[in-house]
Short mmCIF file of C-alpha atoms in Angstrom, two decimals:
data_model
loop_
_atom_site.label_atom_id
_atom_site.label_comp_id
_atom_site.label_asym_id
_atom_site.label_seq_id
_atom_site.Cartn_x
_atom_site.Cartn_y
_atom_site.Cartn_z
CA MET N 9 197.14 64.90 82.27
CA ASN N 10 194.77 63.48 79.83
CA GLN N 11 191.92 64.90 82.08
CA ILE N 12 193.52 68.30 82.10
CA ALA N 13 194.06 68.05 78.49
CA ARG N 14 190.29 67.31 77.89
CA SER N 15 189.22 69.97 79.95
CA GLU N 16 191.51 72.57 78.59
CA ARG N 17 189.90 71.55 74.95
CA ALA N 18 186.59 71.74 76.10
CA MET N 19 187.23 75.26 77.46
CA VAL N 20 188.48 76.27 74.33
CA LYS N 21 185.48 75.07 72.27
CA ARG N 22 183.14 76.59 74.66
CA ARG N 23 184.91 79.95 74.02
CA ALA N 24 184.94 79.65 70.22
CA PHE N 25 181.22 78.82 70.43
CA SER N 26 180.35 81.81 72.83
CA TRP N 27 182.50 84.12 70.13
CA VAL N 28 180.53 82.62 67.29
CA TRP N 29 177.33 83.12 69.05
CA ARG N 30 178.13 86.70 69.84
CA PHE N 31 179.45 87.44 66.33
CA ALA N 32 175.86 86.09 64.73
CA VAL N 33 173.85 88.12 67.36
CA LEU N 34 175.87 91.10 66.39
CA ALA N 35 175.53 90.34 62.73
CA ILE N 36 171.61 90.09 63.10
CA ILE N 37 171.63 93.40 65.11
CA LEU N 38 173.77 95.29 62.41
CA GLY N 39 171.51 93.86 59.57
CA LEU N 40 168.17 94.97 61.18
CA LEU N 41 169.44 98.49 61.98
CA SER N 42 171.15 98.69 58.40
CA THR N 43 167.55 97.52 57.27
CA ILE N 44 165.96 100.25 59.61
CA ILE N 45 167.83 103.15 58.56
CA PHE N 46 167.92 102.22 54.66
CA ARG N 47 164.16 102.08 54.57
CA ALA N 48 164.08 105.31 56.96
CA THR N 49 166.22 107.25 54.75
CA VAL N 50 166.35 106.03 51.13
CA ILE N 51 163.74 103.38 49.84
CA ASP N 52 160.89 102.04 51.76
CA LEU N 53 158.42 99.52 50.91
CA TYR N 54 154.45 99.99 50.70
CA HIS N 55 151.94 97.26 50.36
CA ILE N 56 148.78 97.95 48.24
CA ASP N 57 145.73 96.41 49.97
CA SER N 58 142.89 98.56 47.98
CA ASN N 59 141.82 99.08 44.43
CA SER N 60 141.72 102.87 44.86
CA MET N 61 144.96 103.15 42.29
CA GLN N 62 144.03 100.78 39.72
CA PRO N 63 144.90 100.34 36.99
CA THR N 64 148.08 102.07 38.05
CA LEU N 65 148.36 99.81 41.24
CA ASN N 66 146.58 96.62 42.17
CA PRO N 67 146.12 94.94 45.57
CA GLY N 68 148.89 92.54 46.58
CA GLN N 69 151.45 94.57 44.91
CA SER N 70 154.58 96.00 47.00
CA ILE N 71 155.80 99.46 45.81
CA ALA N 72 159.17 100.97 46.19
CA VAL N 73 158.93 104.53 48.00
CA ASP N 74 161.72 106.87 47.31
CA ARG N 75 162.07 108.84 50.86
CA ARG N 76 164.80 111.22 49.37
CA ALA N 77 162.53 112.49 46.43
CA TYR N 78 161.15 115.45 48.12
CA ARG N 79 164.27 116.82 50.23
CA ASP N 80 165.14 119.62 47.83
CA ALA N 81 161.74 120.21 46.02
CA PRO N 82 158.18 119.40 47.16
CA PRO N 83 155.69 116.89 45.20
CA GLN N 84 154.58 118.06 41.61
CA ARG N 85 151.40 117.24 39.48
CA GLY N 86 151.14 113.72 38.49
CA ASP N 87 153.22 112.19 41.23
CA VAL N 88 152.18 109.33 42.87
CA ILE N 89 152.84 109.69 46.57
CA VAL N 90 152.63 107.86 49.97
CA PHE N 91 151.60 110.03 52.90
CA ASP N 92 150.06 109.95 56.36
CA GLY N 93 146.62 110.46 56.60
CA ARG N 94 146.43 111.30 60.19
CA GLY N 95 144.86 114.78 60.33
CA SER N 96 143.56 114.59 56.90
CA PHE N 97 142.09 111.56 55.53
CA LEU N 98 141.72 110.49 59.27
CA PRO N 99 140.78 113.88 60.21
CA TYR N 100 140.14 112.93 64.08
CA ALA N 101 143.61 111.19 64.19
CA ARG N 102 146.66 112.98 65.63
CA ALA N 103 150.29 111.80 65.52
CA GLY N 104 152.10 112.08 68.72
CA PHE N 105 156.05 112.50 69.01
CA ALA N 106 156.23 108.68 69.32
CA ASP N 107 154.28 108.05 66.52
CA ASP N 108 156.23 110.09 64.30
CA LEU N 109 159.55 108.79 65.48
CA LEU N 110 158.37 105.23 64.81
CA GLY N 111 157.07 106.25 61.41
CA ALA N 112 159.87 107.97 60.38
CA PHE N 113 162.31 104.55 60.96
CA SER N 114 159.43 102.53 59.36
CA LEU N 115 158.62 100.92 62.48
CA ALA N 116 154.83 101.87 62.74
CA GLY N 117 151.95 100.04 60.68
CA THR N 118 150.61 101.34 57.25
CA GLY N 119 147.03 101.91 59.03
CA SER N 120 147.38 105.49 58.44
CA LYS N 121 149.31 105.47 55.22
CA TYR N 122 147.93 106.32 51.81
CA VAL N 123 149.00 106.31 48.20
CA LYS N 124 147.43 108.67 45.93
CA ARG N 125 148.39 111.04 42.86
CA VAL N 126 149.02 114.42 43.24
CA ILE N 127 146.31 116.39 40.91
CA GLY N 128 146.76 120.16 42.59
CA ILE N 129 149.93 121.81 44.40
CA GLY N 130 149.84 124.82 46.65
CA GLY N 131 148.15 128.08 44.87
CA ASP N 132 146.26 125.50 42.14
CA THR N 133 142.72 126.08 41.62
CA VAL N 134 141.43 122.43 40.61
CA GLU N 135 137.93 122.23 39.23
CA CYS N 136 135.70 119.63 37.84
CA LYS N 137 132.41 121.01 36.44
CA GLY N 138 129.81 120.41 33.81
CA SER N 139 128.26 117.14 32.47
CA ASN N 140 131.54 115.48 31.47
CA CYS N 141 133.06 116.74 34.43
CA GLN N 142 136.78 117.21 33.06
CA ILE N 143 139.23 118.14 35.55
CA THR N 144 141.01 121.37 35.18
CA VAL N 145 143.88 122.86 37.02
CA ASN N 146 144.31 126.72 36.71
CA GLY N 147 141.63 126.65 33.93
CA GLN N 148 143.24 124.26 31.88
CA PRO N 149 142.12 120.80 31.14
CA ILE N 150 144.45 118.14 32.13
CA SER N 151 145.25 114.66 30.38
CA GLU N 152 144.69 111.70 32.73
CA PRO N 153 145.27 108.50 30.66
CA TYR N 154 145.94 106.86 34.07
CA ILE N 155 142.36 106.93 34.91
CA PHE N 156 140.36 103.33 35.33
CA ALA N 157 138.62 102.49 32.27
CA GLY N 158 135.15 103.53 32.10
CA ASN N 159 135.30 106.01 34.76
CA ALA N 160 134.52 109.50 34.68
CA PRO N 161 137.21 112.04 35.77
CA SER N 162 135.00 112.30 38.87
CA ASP N 163 131.45 111.54 39.77
CA GLN N 164 130.89 114.74 41.69
CA GLU N 165 131.74 118.59 40.97
CA PHE N 166 134.00 120.85 42.94
CA SER N 167 136.19 123.53 42.63
CA VAL N 168 138.93 124.36 45.31
CA LYS N 169 141.90 126.49 45.97
CA VAL N 170 144.88 124.54 47.19
CA PRO N 171 146.58 126.58 49.96
CA GLU N 172 150.68 126.75 49.97
CA GLY N 173 151.93 123.63 51.56
CA ARG N 174 149.06 121.45 50.73
CA LEU N 175 148.14 119.05 48.07
CA TRP N 176 145.03 117.79 46.34
CA VAL N 177 145.29 114.26 45.68
CA MET N 178 142.95 111.61 44.02
CA GLY N 179 142.98 107.67 43.30
CA ASP N 180 143.10 106.65 39.72
CA HIS N 181 140.03 104.40 40.19
CA ARG N 182 137.88 107.29 40.60
CA SER N 183 134.83 105.62 41.18
CA ALA N 184 136.70 103.45 44.08
CA SER N 185 138.61 105.83 45.64
CA LYS N 186 138.67 107.79 48.72
CA ASP N 187 140.52 110.87 48.45
CA SER N 188 140.45 114.60 48.44
CA ARG N 189 136.83 115.01 47.15
CA SER N 190 135.58 113.00 49.83
CA LEU N 191 136.73 115.21 52.66
CA LEU N 192 135.92 118.56 51.14
CA GLY N 193 133.86 119.11 54.38
CA ALA N 194 136.17 117.71 56.80
CA SER N 195 139.12 119.14 58.80
CA GLY N 196 141.56 120.19 56.34
CA GLY N 197 139.39 119.88 53.45
CA GLY N 198 140.91 116.83 52.30
CA MET N 199 144.20 118.80 51.29
CA ILE N 200 147.65 116.79 52.36
CA SER N 201 150.05 118.77 54.43
CA VAL N 202 153.43 118.40 52.23
CA ASP N 203 155.20 117.54 55.74
CA ARG N 204 153.07 114.50 55.73
CA VAL N 205 154.32 113.07 52.64
CA THR N 206 156.52 109.84 53.04
CA GLY N 207 157.99 109.93 49.75
CA LYS N 208 157.37 109.18 45.96
CA ALA N 209 156.12 105.93 44.48
CA THR N 210 158.58 105.13 41.80
CA SER N 211 158.11 101.47 40.97
CA ILE N 212 156.29 98.25 41.73
CA ALA N 213 158.94 95.82 43.65
CA TRP N 214 156.45 92.93 43.85
CA PRO N 215 155.68 90.54 42.42
CA LEU N 216 158.69 90.51 40.45
CA SER N 217 156.47 89.27 37.43
CA GLN N 218 155.04 92.69 37.56
CA LYS N 219 157.78 94.87 38.29
CA ALA N 220 157.66 98.19 36.40
CA ALA N 221 158.21 102.11 36.95
CA ILE N 222 155.16 103.97 38.25
CA ASN N 223 154.10 106.72 36.07
#
């Protein structure tokens, strides 16, 4: 009888352990799925690895990207955005269905992602002319307090008409930024398609000591 009782207790323990193990695995899977869905539909994170947006953003920081920001309205002038550079900043790279699907769920790498500031939107004429090369939009000079100290608004002159559904973007660290100016002669003319925008950069999330809103 004792042997039978011990055998039954061992079986009960094995069953209990099996259920605990199954529950733990299920909890992990559900947690991962929830994180993926949250990052794909609400808030994503993007790691800054270049100095092209200094002083607004610095290498080593991670920023929160609101994926809901442009559901009802397109990006506006002055917004800091994260976008997929394939077909514009990476003119010879094309995204397939699988790439887009992985990107939508934040499962793809960030090698094709860029963060820049919107200067011109569809229909705008963006220009930089003269010795001071102050940037104008539709003939009106714009205030740019975010530009890196000591930088001119641009080190090259340009005059562009932004097509509808496209964006003219620039980095805040103008002398160190590869942006729309660098690609004027490339496929797409350096203009970003609105449908390649991932979301709006809203805040610095990491390090916590540098947490701040992005303006």
